[in-house]
Each structure stands twice: as C-alpha cells, then as structure tokens.
mmCIF file of N, CA, C and O in Angstrom:
data_model
loop_
_atom_site.group_PDB
_atom_site.id
_atom_site.type_symbol
_atom_site.label_atom_id
_atom_site.label_comp_id
_atom_site.label_asym_id
_atom_site.label_seq_id
_atom_site.Cartn_x
_atom_site.Cartn_y
_atom_site.Cartn_z
ATOM 1 N N MET A 118 -13.092 15.006 -5.452
ATOM 2 C CA MET A 118 -12.604 14.828 -4.104
ATOM 3 C C MET A 118 -11.366 15.695 -3.909
ATOM 4 O O MET A 118 -10.402 15.574 -4.634
ATOM 5 N N ALA A 119 -11.374 16.561 -2.936
ATOM 6 C CA ALA A 119 -10.219 17.390 -2.633
ATOM 7 C C ALA A 119 -9.290 16.635 -1.683
ATOM 8 O O ALA A 119 -9.733 16.074 -0.686
ATOM 9 N N VAL A 120 -8.012 16.601 -2.019
ATOM 10 C CA VAL A 120 -7.008 15.942 -1.181
ATOM 11 C C VAL A 120 -6.150 17.027 -0.540
ATOM 12 O O VAL A 120 -5.591 17.864 -1.235
ATOM 13 N N THR A 121 -6.062 17.002 0.779
ATOM 14 C CA THR A 121 -5.337 18.040 1.510
ATOM 15 C C THR A 121 -3.952 17.602 1.977
ATOM 16 O O THR A 121 -3.139 18.429 2.363
ATOM 17 N N GLY A 122 -3.710 16.299 1.991
ATOM 18 C CA GLY A 122 -2.465 15.786 2.541
ATOM 19 C C GLY A 122 -2.610 15.332 3.981
ATOM 20 O O GLY A 122 -1.668 14.842 4.587
ATOM 21 N N ASN A 123 -3.804 15.487 4.550
ATOM 22 C CA ASN A 123 -4.049 15.085 5.941
ATOM 23 C C ASN A 123 -5.015 13.909 6.053
ATOM 24 O O ASN A 123 -5.551 13.658 7.133
ATOM 25 N N GLU A 124 -5.234 13.187 4.978
ATOM 26 C CA GLU A 124 -6.163 12.059 4.992
ATOM 27 C C GLU A 124 -5.574 10.889 5.787
ATOM 28 O O GLU A 124 -4.371 10.716 5.847
ATOM 29 N N GLY A 125 -6.461 10.098 6.352
ATOM 30 C CA GLY A 125 -6.041 8.946 7.149
ATOM 31 C C GLY A 125 -5.838 9.340 8.596
ATOM 32 O O GLY A 125 -6.019 10.497 8.974
ATOM 33 N N GLY A 126 -5.495 8.370 9.408
ATOM 34 C CA GLY A 126 -5.269 8.652 10.816
ATOM 35 C C GLY A 126 -4.663 7.457 11.517
ATOM 36 O O GLY A 126 -4.757 6.327 11.042
ATOM 37 N N PRO A 127 -4.062 7.707 12.653
ATOM 38 C CA PRO A 127 -3.382 6.631 13.375
ATOM 39 C C PRO A 127 -4.363 5.739 14.135
ATOM 40 O O PRO A 127 -5.469 6.164 14.481
ATOM 41 N N ILE A 128 -3.939 4.497 14.353
ATOM 42 C CA ILE A 128 -4.625 3.583 15.261
ATOM 43 C C ILE A 128 -3.571 3.008 16.195
ATOM 44 O O ILE A 128 -2.376 3.096 15.919
ATOM 45 N N SER A 129 -4.000 2.406 17.265
ATOM 46 C CA SER A 129 -3.057 1.828 18.230
ATOM 47 C C SER A 129 -2.454 0.539 17.679
ATOM 48 O O SER A 129 -3.022 -0.103 16.789
ATOM 49 N N SER A 130 -1.313 0.153 18.224
ATOM 50 C CA SER A 130 -0.684 -1.092 17.797
ATOM 51 C C SER A 130 -1.562 -2.286 18.155
ATOM 52 O O SER A 130 -1.625 -3.264 17.404
ATOM 53 N N THR A 131 -2.282 -2.206 19.269
ATOM 54 C CA THR A 131 -3.182 -3.288 19.662
ATOM 55 C C THR A 131 -4.302 -3.453 18.643
ATOM 56 O O THR A 131 -4.623 -4.572 18.221
ATOM 57 N N GLU A 132 -4.900 -2.325 18.237
ATOM 58 C CA GLU A 132 -5.961 -2.370 17.245
ATOM 59 C C GLU A 132 -5.429 -2.896 15.914
ATOM 60 O O GLU A 132 -6.066 -3.740 15.272
ATOM 61 N N ALA A 133 -4.262 -2.428 15.504
ATOM 62 C CA ALA A 133 -3.662 -2.880 14.246
ATOM 63 C C ALA A 133 -3.434 -4.387 14.268
ATOM 64 O O ALA A 133 -3.774 -5.090 13.310
ATOM 65 N N GLU A 134 -2.861 -4.897 15.356
ATOM 66 C CA GLU A 134 -2.593 -6.335 15.453
ATOM 67 C C GLU A 134 -3.893 -7.137 15.452
ATOM 68 O O GLU A 134 -3.967 -8.202 14.840
ATOM 69 N N THR A 135 -4.945 -6.622 16.082
ATOM 70 C CA THR A 135 -6.245 -7.303 16.088
ATOM 71 C C THR A 135 -6.791 -7.402 14.673
ATOM 72 O O THR A 135 -7.265 -8.461 14.242
ATOM 73 N N TRP A 136 -6.741 -6.315 13.929
ATOM 74 C CA TRP A 136 -7.242 -6.308 12.553
ATOM 75 C C TRP A 136 -6.407 -7.234 11.669
ATOM 76 O O TRP A 136 -6.952 -7.958 10.835
ATOM 77 N N ILE A 137 -5.088 -7.189 11.823
ATOM 78 C CA ILE A 137 -4.197 -8.050 11.024
ATOM 79 C C ILE A 137 -4.491 -9.517 11.322
ATOM 80 O O ILE A 137 -4.609 -10.339 10.407
ATOM 81 N N ASN A 138 -4.609 -9.860 12.597
ATOM 82 C CA ASN A 138 -4.891 -11.248 12.966
ATOM 83 C C ASN A 138 -6.245 -11.704 12.438
ATOM 84 O O ASN A 138 -6.399 -12.864 12.032
ATOM 85 N N ALA A 139 -7.235 -10.808 12.422
ATOM 86 C CA ALA A 139 -8.544 -11.155 11.868
ATOM 87 C C ALA A 139 -8.418 -11.495 10.384
ATOM 88 O O ALA A 139 -9.019 -12.464 9.898
ATOM 89 N N PHE A 140 -7.626 -10.718 9.649
ATOM 90 C CA PHE A 140 -7.404 -11.003 8.228
ATOM 91 C C PHE A 140 -6.694 -12.330 8.061
ATOM 92 O O PHE A 140 -7.085 -13.157 7.225
ATOM 93 N N LYS A 141 -5.620 -12.546 8.834
ATOM 94 C CA LYS A 141 -4.858 -13.794 8.729
ATOM 95 C C LYS A 141 -5.738 -15.003 9.031
ATOM 96 O O LYS A 141 -5.656 -16.022 8.341
ATOM 97 N N ASN A 142 -6.589 -14.906 10.044
ATOM 98 C CA ASN A 142 -7.473 -16.020 10.396
ATOM 99 C C ASN A 142 -8.510 -16.283 9.311
ATOM 100 O O ASN A 142 -8.885 -17.430 9.074
ATOM 101 N N ALA A 143 -8.985 -15.235 8.654
ATOM 102 C CA ALA A 143 -9.982 -15.378 7.593
ATOM 103 C C ALA A 143 -9.371 -15.818 6.263
ATOM 104 O O ALA A 143 -10.086 -16.285 5.379
ATOM 105 N N ASN A 144 -8.042 -15.661 6.132
ATOM 106 C CA ASN A 144 -7.352 -15.949 4.870
ATOM 107 C C ASN A 144 -6.076 -16.751 5.114
ATOM 108 O O ASN A 144 -4.973 -16.258 4.857
ATOM 109 N N PRO A 145 -6.196 -17.975 5.639
ATOM 110 C CA PRO A 145 -4.993 -18.743 5.958
ATOM 111 C C PRO A 145 -4.108 -18.951 4.722
ATOM 112 O O PRO A 145 -4.595 -19.252 3.647
ATOM 113 N N GLY A 146 -2.813 -18.748 4.896
ATOM 114 C CA GLY A 146 -1.851 -18.938 3.823
ATOM 115 C C GLY A 146 -1.720 -17.783 2.859
ATOM 116 O O GLY A 146 -0.878 -17.814 1.972
ATOM 117 N N ALA A 147 -2.545 -16.761 3.012
ATOM 118 C CA ALA A 147 -2.510 -15.619 2.086
ATOM 119 C C ALA A 147 -1.371 -14.671 2.431
ATOM 120 O O ALA A 147 -0.945 -14.585 3.574
ATOM 121 N N VAL A 148 -0.896 -13.955 1.414
ATOM 122 C CA VAL A 148 0.011 -12.841 1.662
ATOM 123 C C VAL A 148 -0.797 -11.784 2.386
ATOM 124 O O VAL A 148 -1.885 -11.409 1.952
ATOM 125 N N TYR A 149 -0.309 -11.317 3.527
ATOM 126 C CA TYR A 149 -1.069 -10.348 4.318
ATOM 127 C C TYR A 149 -0.346 -9.031 4.504
ATOM 128 O O TYR A 149 -0.883 -8.121 5.147
ATOM 129 N N ALA A 150 0.837 -8.898 3.951
ATOM 130 C CA ALA A 150 1.558 -7.628 4.051
ATOM 131 C C ALA A 150 2.450 -7.447 2.834
ATOM 132 O O ALA A 150 2.881 -8.426 2.215
ATOM 133 N N HIS A 151 2.718 -6.194 2.509
ATOM 134 C CA HIS A 151 3.580 -5.839 1.381
ATOM 135 C C HIS A 151 4.547 -4.760 1.853
ATOM 136 O O HIS A 151 4.107 -3.731 2.371
ATOM 137 N N LEU A 152 5.817 -4.997 1.679
ATOM 138 C CA LEU A 152 6.846 -4.039 2.094
ATOM 139 C C LEU A 152 7.329 -3.241 0.896
ATOM 140 O O LEU A 152 7.675 -3.810 -0.147
ATOM 141 N N PHE A 153 7.356 -1.916 1.063
ATOM 142 C CA PHE A 153 7.948 -1.002 0.093
ATOM 143 C C PHE A 153 8.985 -0.179 0.833
ATOM 144 O O PHE A 153 8.695 0.367 1.900
ATOM 145 N N GLY A 154 10.180 -0.078 0.294
ATOM 146 C CA GLY A 154 11.236 0.704 0.923
ATOM 147 C C GLY A 154 10.954 2.199 0.897
ATOM 148 O O GLY A 154 10.245 2.709 0.014
ATOM 149 N N LYS A 155 11.532 2.913 1.869
ATOM 150 C CA LYS A 155 11.262 4.349 1.986
ATOM 151 C C LYS A 155 11.731 5.133 0.771
ATOM 152 O O LYS A 155 11.112 6.128 0.405
ATOM 153 N N ASN A 156 12.799 4.687 0.114
ATOM 154 C CA ASN A 156 13.274 5.420 -1.066
ATOM 155 C C ASN A 156 12.275 5.319 -2.214
ATOM 156 O O ASN A 156 12.072 6.292 -2.946
ATOM 157 N N LYS A 157 11.655 4.150 -2.357
ATOM 158 C CA LYS A 157 10.639 3.986 -3.411
ATOM 159 C C LYS A 157 9.399 4.810 -3.081
ATOM 160 O O LYS A 157 8.811 5.442 -3.955
ATOM 161 N N LEU A 158 8.982 4.816 -1.804
ATOM 162 C CA LEU A 158 7.834 5.637 -1.412
ATOM 163 C C LEU A 158 8.144 7.119 -1.585
ATOM 164 O O LEU A 158 7.283 7.891 -2.007
ATOM 165 N N ALA A 159 9.379 7.518 -1.289
ATOM 166 C CA ALA A 159 9.774 8.916 -1.478
ATOM 167 C C ALA A 159 9.677 9.310 -2.946
ATOM 168 O O ALA A 159 9.295 10.439 -3.260
ATOM 169 N N ASN A 160 10.002 8.375 -3.850
ATOM 170 C CA ASN A 160 9.874 8.659 -5.286
ATOM 171 C C ASN A 160 8.423 8.932 -5.659
ATOM 172 O O ASN A 160 8.137 9.814 -6.470
ATOM 173 N N VAL A 161 7.496 8.178 -5.081
ATOM 174 C CA VAL A 161 6.074 8.414 -5.336
ATOM 175 C C VAL A 161 5.679 9.789 -4.802
ATOM 176 O O VAL A 161 5.069 10.604 -5.494
ATOM 177 N N LEU A 162 6.037 10.058 -3.541
ATOM 178 C CA LEU A 162 5.615 11.297 -2.875
ATOM 179 C C LEU A 162 6.284 12.552 -3.441
ATOM 180 O O LEU A 162 5.743 13.647 -3.295
ATOM 181 N N SER A 163 7.436 12.390 -4.085
ATOM 182 C CA SER A 163 8.143 13.564 -4.602
ATOM 183 C C SER A 163 7.676 13.985 -5.993
ATOM 184 O O SER A 163 8.190 14.977 -6.540
ATOM 185 N N GLN A 164 6.703 13.299 -6.571
ATOM 186 C CA GLN A 164 6.178 13.709 -7.868
ATOM 187 C C GLN A 164 5.520 15.087 -7.757
ATOM 188 O O GLN A 164 4.893 15.406 -6.740
ATOM 189 N N GLN A 165 5.679 15.878 -8.779
ATOM 190 C CA GLN A 165 5.086 17.217 -8.826
ATOM 191 C C GLN A 165 3.602 17.159 -8.488
ATOM 192 O O GLN A 165 2.848 16.422 -9.107
ATOM 193 N N GLY A 166 3.170 17.900 -7.472
ATOM 194 C CA GLY A 166 1.764 17.999 -7.102
ATOM 195 C C GLY A 166 1.232 16.868 -6.243
ATOM 196 O O GLY A 166 0.044 16.820 -5.959
ATOM 197 N N CYS A 167 2.103 15.944 -5.810
ATOM 198 C CA CYS A 167 1.638 14.798 -5.025
ATOM 199 C C CYS A 167 1.201 15.242 -3.624
ATOM 200 O O CYS A 167 1.930 15.910 -2.913
ATOM 201 N N MET A 168 -0.017 14.841 -3.250
ATOM 202 C CA MET A 168 -0.576 15.179 -1.942
ATOM 203 C C MET A 168 -0.780 13.954 -1.062
ATOM 204 O O MET A 168 -1.166 14.077 0.095
ATOM 205 N N GLY A 169 -0.548 12.773 -1.599
ATOM 206 C CA GLY A 169 -0.739 11.548 -0.839
ATOM 207 C C GLY A 169 -0.588 10.342 -1.739
ATOM 208 O O GLY A 169 -0.152 10.464 -2.886
ATOM 209 N N ILE A 170 -0.927 9.179 -1.199
ATOM 210 C CA ILE A 170 -0.868 7.951 -1.985
ATOM 211 C C ILE A 170 -2.210 7.240 -1.927
ATOM 212 O O ILE A 170 -2.965 7.383 -0.967
ATOM 213 N N ARG A 171 -2.492 6.496 -2.967
ATOM 214 C CA ARG A 171 -3.654 5.618 -3.001
ATOM 215 C C ARG A 171 -3.122 4.220 -3.277
ATOM 216 O O ARG A 171 -2.283 4.026 -4.153
ATOM 217 N N ILE A 172 -3.632 3.251 -2.519
ATOM 218 C CA ILE A 172 -3.192 1.864 -2.652
ATOM 219 C C ILE A 172 -4.343 1.053 -3.242
ATOM 220 O O ILE A 172 -5.430 1.000 -2.668
ATOM 221 N N TYR A 173 -4.073 0.439 -4.385
ATOM 222 C CA TYR A 173 -5.073 -0.368 -5.072
ATOM 223 C C TYR A 173 -4.785 -1.849 -4.866
ATOM 224 O O TYR A 173 -3.634 -2.276 -4.907
ATOM 225 N N HIS A 174 -5.845 -2.630 -4.687
ATOM 226 C CA HIS A 174 -5.737 -4.083 -4.750
ATOM 227 C C HIS A 174 -5.795 -4.447 -6.221
ATOM 228 O O HIS A 174 -6.570 -3.850 -6.986
ATOM 229 N N ALA A 175 -4.992 -5.423 -6.629
ATOM 230 C CA ALA A 175 -4.937 -5.801 -8.038
ATOM 231 C C ALA A 175 -4.648 -7.293 -8.155
ATOM 232 O O ALA A 175 -4.194 -7.926 -7.200
ATOM 233 N N ILE A 176 -4.925 -7.835 -9.329
ATOM 234 C CA ILE A 176 -4.608 -9.223 -9.634
ATOM 235 C C ILE A 176 -3.755 -9.232 -10.890
ATOM 236 O O ILE A 176 -4.122 -8.646 -11.918
ATOM 237 N N GLU A 177 -2.611 -9.898 -10.809
ATOM 238 C CA GLU A 177 -1.697 -9.983 -11.942
ATOM 239 C C GLU A 177 -2.247 -10.949 -12.982
ATOM 240 O O GLU A 177 -2.471 -12.130 -12.679
ATOM 241 N N PRO A 178 -2.512 -10.451 -14.197
ATOM 242 C CA PRO A 178 -3.011 -11.342 -15.251
ATOM 243 C C PRO A 178 -2.022 -12.478 -15.520
ATOM 244 O O PRO A 178 -0.816 -12.299 -15.437
ATOM 245 N N GLY A 179 -2.553 -13.619 -15.819
ATOM 246 C CA GLY A 179 -1.707 -14.766 -16.134
ATOM 247 C C GLY A 179 -1.374 -15.614 -14.919
ATOM 248 O O GLY A 179 -1.431 -16.827 -14.990
ATOM 249 N N THR A 180 -1.041 -14.961 -13.798
ATOM 250 C CA THR A 180 -0.691 -15.727 -12.603
ATOM 251 C C THR A 180 -1.821 -15.751 -11.586
ATOM 252 O O THR A 180 -1.889 -16.645 -10.751
ATOM 253 N N GLY A 181 -2.687 -14.744 -11.619
ATOM 254 C CA GLY A 181 -3.751 -14.640 -10.633
ATOM 255 C C GLY A 181 -3.264 -14.179 -9.271
ATOM 256 O O GLY A 181 -4.027 -14.143 -8.313
ATOM 257 N N ALA A 182 -1.981 -13.796 -9.180
ATOM 258 C CA ALA A 182 -1.410 -13.365 -7.901
ATOM 259 C C ALA A 182 -2.012 -12.038 -7.467
ATOM 260 O O ALA A 182 -2.139 -11.113 -8.269
ATOM 261 N N LYS A 183 -2.389 -11.961 -6.184
ATOM 262 C CA LYS A 183 -2.917 -10.720 -5.624
ATOM 263 C C LYS A 183 -1.765 -9.764 -5.385
ATOM 264 O O LYS A 183 -0.726 -10.143 -4.853
ATOM 265 N N LYS A 184 -1.949 -8.511 -5.766
ATOM 266 C CA LYS A 184 -0.918 -7.477 -5.679
ATOM 267 C C LYS A 184 -1.499 -6.214 -5.065
ATOM 268 O O LYS A 184 -2.714 -6.070 -4.953
ATOM 269 N N VAL A 185 -0.620 -5.300 -4.706
ATOM 270 C CA VAL A 185 -1.028 -3.943 -4.368
ATOM 271 C C VAL A 185 -0.213 -3.001 -5.242
ATOM 272 O O VAL A 185 0.964 -3.239 -5.504
ATOM 273 N N ILE A 186 -0.861 -1.952 -5.701
ATOM 274 C CA ILE A 186 -0.215 -0.958 -6.557
ATOM 275 C C ILE A 186 -0.394 0.397 -5.891
ATOM 276 O O ILE A 186 -1.485 0.743 -5.444
ATOM 277 N N ILE A 187 0.685 1.161 -5.822
ATOM 278 C CA ILE A 187 0.667 2.466 -5.165
ATOM 279 C C ILE A 187 0.846 3.567 -6.196
ATOM 280 O O ILE A 187 1.822 3.575 -6.944
ATOM 281 N N TYR A 188 -0.117 4.475 -6.196
ATOM 282 C CA TYR A 188 -0.067 5.685 -7.011
ATOM 283 C C TYR A 188 0.067 6.891 -6.095
ATOM 284 O O TYR A 188 -0.549 6.931 -5.029
ATOM 285 N N GLY A 189 0.798 7.900 -6.522
ATOM 286 C CA GLY A 189 0.684 9.209 -5.914
ATOM 287 C C GLY A 189 -0.597 9.840 -6.420
ATOM 288 O O GLY A 189 -1.051 9.527 -7.527
ATOM 289 N N VAL A 190 -1.219 10.699 -5.608
ATOM 290 C CA VAL A 190 -2.418 11.403 -6.053
ATOM 291 C C VAL A 190 -2.249 12.902 -5.872
ATOM 292 O O VAL A 190 -1.562 13.357 -4.951
ATOM 293 N N ASP A 191 -2.887 13.643 -6.767
ATOM 294 C CA ASP A 191 -2.818 15.103 -6.686
ATOM 295 C C ASP A 191 -3.966 15.646 -5.840
ATOM 296 O O ASP A 191 -4.749 14.879 -5.262
ATOM 297 N N GLN A 192 -4.099 16.955 -5.775
ATOM 298 C CA GLN A 192 -5.110 17.588 -4.921
ATOM 299 C C GLN A 192 -6.537 17.245 -5.333
ATOM 300 O O GLN A 192 -7.469 17.382 -4.548
ATOM 301 N N ASN A 193 -6.729 16.784 -6.558
ATOM 302 C CA ASN A 193 -8.049 16.377 -7.023
ATOM 303 C C ASN A 193 -8.319 14.896 -6.788
ATOM 304 O O ASN A 193 -9.390 14.400 -7.129
ATOM 305 N N GLY A 194 -7.323 14.174 -6.259
ATOM 306 C CA GLY A 194 -7.464 12.736 -6.057
ATOM 307 C C GLY A 194 -7.142 11.922 -7.293
ATOM 308 O O GLY A 194 -7.363 10.717 -7.325
ATOM 309 N N ASP A 195 -6.605 12.583 -8.327
ATOM 310 C CA ASP A 195 -6.245 11.891 -9.562
ATOM 311 C C ASP A 195 -4.867 11.261 -9.428
ATOM 312 O O ASP A 195 -3.950 11.852 -8.845
ATOM 313 N N GLY A 196 -4.713 10.056 -9.996
ATOM 314 C CA GLY A 196 -3.440 9.346 -9.940
ATOM 315 C C GLY A 196 -2.366 10.010 -10.771
ATOM 316 O O GLY A 196 -2.623 10.487 -11.876
ATOM 317 N N LEU A 197 -1.162 10.043 -10.209
ATOM 318 C CA LEU A 197 0.017 10.542 -10.920
ATOM 319 C C LEU A 197 0.735 9.326 -11.511
ATOM 320 O O LEU A 197 0.897 8.315 -10.834
ATOM 321 N N THR A 198 1.169 9.441 -12.747
ATOM 322 C CA THR A 198 1.641 8.248 -13.451
ATOM 323 C C THR A 198 3.134 8.226 -13.762
ATOM 324 O O THR A 198 3.597 7.353 -14.482
ATOM 325 N N ASN A 199 3.885 9.161 -13.214
ATOM 326 C CA ASN A 199 5.324 9.165 -13.495
ATOM 327 C C ASN A 199 6.086 8.088 -12.728
ATOM 328 O O ASN A 199 7.139 7.648 -13.168
ATOM 329 N N TYR A 200 5.569 7.671 -11.568
ATOM 330 C CA TYR A 200 6.247 6.662 -10.758
ATOM 331 C C TYR A 200 5.189 5.895 -9.979
ATOM 332 O O TYR A 200 4.601 6.416 -9.036
ATOM 333 N N ILE A 201 4.927 4.673 -10.413
ATOM 334 C CA ILE A 201 3.912 3.813 -9.806
ATOM 335 C C ILE A 201 4.628 2.604 -9.214
ATOM 336 O O ILE A 201 5.493 2.016 -9.859
ATOM 337 N N LEU A 202 4.241 2.224 -7.994
ATOM 338 C CA LEU A 202 4.916 1.110 -7.315
ATOM 339 C C LEU A 202 4.118 -0.175 -7.346
ATOM 340 O O LEU A 202 2.903 -0.179 -7.187
ATOM 341 N N GLU A 203 4.834 -1.272 -7.501
ATOM 342 C CA GLU A 203 4.411 -2.625 -7.179
ATOM 343 C C GLU A 203 5.683 -3.352 -6.796
ATOM 344 O O GLU A 203 6.516 -2.768 -6.155
ATOM 345 N N TYR A 204 5.824 -4.571 -7.161
ATOM 346 C CA TYR A 204 7.006 -5.376 -6.849
ATOM 347 C C TYR A 204 7.424 -5.224 -5.395
ATOM 348 O O TYR A 204 8.575 -4.990 -5.061
ATOM 349 N N SER A 205 6.431 -5.366 -4.540
ATOM 350 C CA SER A 205 6.687 -5.309 -3.101
ATOM 351 C C SER A 205 7.312 -6.610 -2.638
ATOM 352 O O SER A 205 7.345 -7.604 -3.361
ATOM 353 N N VAL A 206 7.787 -6.600 -1.414
ATOM 354 C CA VAL A 206 8.290 -7.804 -0.764
ATOM 355 C C VAL A 206 7.130 -8.357 0.056
ATOM 356 O O VAL A 206 6.655 -7.711 0.996
ATOM 357 N N GLY A 207 6.633 -9.521 -0.316
ATOM 358 C CA GLY A 207 5.451 -10.085 0.315
ATOM 359 C C GLY A 207 5.743 -10.772 1.639
ATOM 360 O O GLY A 207 6.833 -11.279 1.880
ATOM 361 N N CYS A 208 4.732 -10.780 2.483
ATOM 362 C CA CYS A 208 4.788 -11.445 3.780
ATOM 363 C C CYS A 208 3.511 -12.272 3.930
ATOM 364 O O CYS A 208 2.420 -11.691 3.924
ATOM 365 N N PRO A 209 3.624 -13.590 4.070
ATOM 366 C CA PRO A 209 4.838 -14.376 3.995
ATOM 367 C C PRO A 209 5.371 -14.439 2.575
ATOM 368 O O PRO A 209 4.641 -14.131 1.662
ATOM 369 N N PRO A 210 6.620 -14.784 2.421
ATOM 370 C CA PRO A 210 7.551 -15.414 3.356
ATOM 371 C C PRO A 210 8.469 -14.432 4.083
ATOM 372 O O PRO A 210 9.139 -14.817 5.028
ATOM 373 N N ASN A 211 8.546 -13.194 3.651
ATOM 374 C CA ASN A 211 9.501 -12.240 4.239
ATOM 375 C C ASN A 211 8.809 -11.376 5.288
ATOM 376 O O ASN A 211 8.336 -10.294 4.989
ATOM 377 N N CYS A 212 8.757 -11.872 6.508
ATOM 378 C CA CYS A 212 7.984 -11.215 7.556
ATOM 379 C C CYS A 212 8.850 -10.810 8.746
ATOM 380 O O CYS A 212 9.821 -11.474 9.072
ATOM 381 N N GLY A 213 8.456 -9.742 9.362
ATOM 382 C CA GLY A 213 8.904 -9.335 10.677
ATOM 383 C C GLY A 213 7.644 -9.206 11.519
ATOM 384 O O GLY A 213 6.555 -9.503 11.054
ATOM 385 N N ARG A 214 7.765 -8.731 12.711
ATOM 386 C CA ARG A 214 6.545 -8.581 13.506
ATOM 387 C C ARG A 214 5.896 -7.229 13.196
ATOM 388 O O ARG A 214 6.586 -6.275 12.865
ATOM 389 N N PRO A 215 4.568 -7.156 13.296
ATOM 390 C CA PRO A 215 3.897 -5.876 13.006
ATOM 391 C C PRO A 215 4.207 -4.830 14.056
ATOM 392 O O PRO A 215 4.619 -5.125 15.138
#
C-alpha cells in the first residue's frame, strides 16, 4: 500500500455528531473518545519518513480495557516504532463537546 500523506477526508460536524451518537447509543457507558495532545502527535508525525498515522484498536492484557494505539506509518504503510502513542485521556470521564 502506497501512502501519500493525503489519506482520509473531512466530514461535516453534523455527520460526525450523528456517527458519534450512534456509537454512544450502541455502547452505553463505553469510552467513546481518546484525547492525545498535539505535542505527542507531533512526536509521532516527526519521525523520519512518517507520512501519516494509523490508529489501532487494542485490549490491554490483564485489565481487558479497550485502548487505541497510534503508530506513524511510512510511504509503504509500515509502522514506525520509535514513538508509539497510547495513554490517552478517555472520554468519559474527561469530555468536552465534539
């Protein structure tokens, strides 16, 4: 898979809120958002050869807690391993409006 740096695309705030609410309704009480600060994301994106990010769903062994892990990816779509993110701020309980 060739990664150009232009993957993904915008959606409207109305569409985003509709999708988020659908998830929340289907998963009551679940963590539905993860906050990562811009400095941490910049560390991922500043890795040599980074063309984008890939976000993985994961489960923490031992606790069963659902997590997201962020890797930088190179032009081949391969994960870069010098700086990988987790330890996000979950919502709930730490929420603002979308």
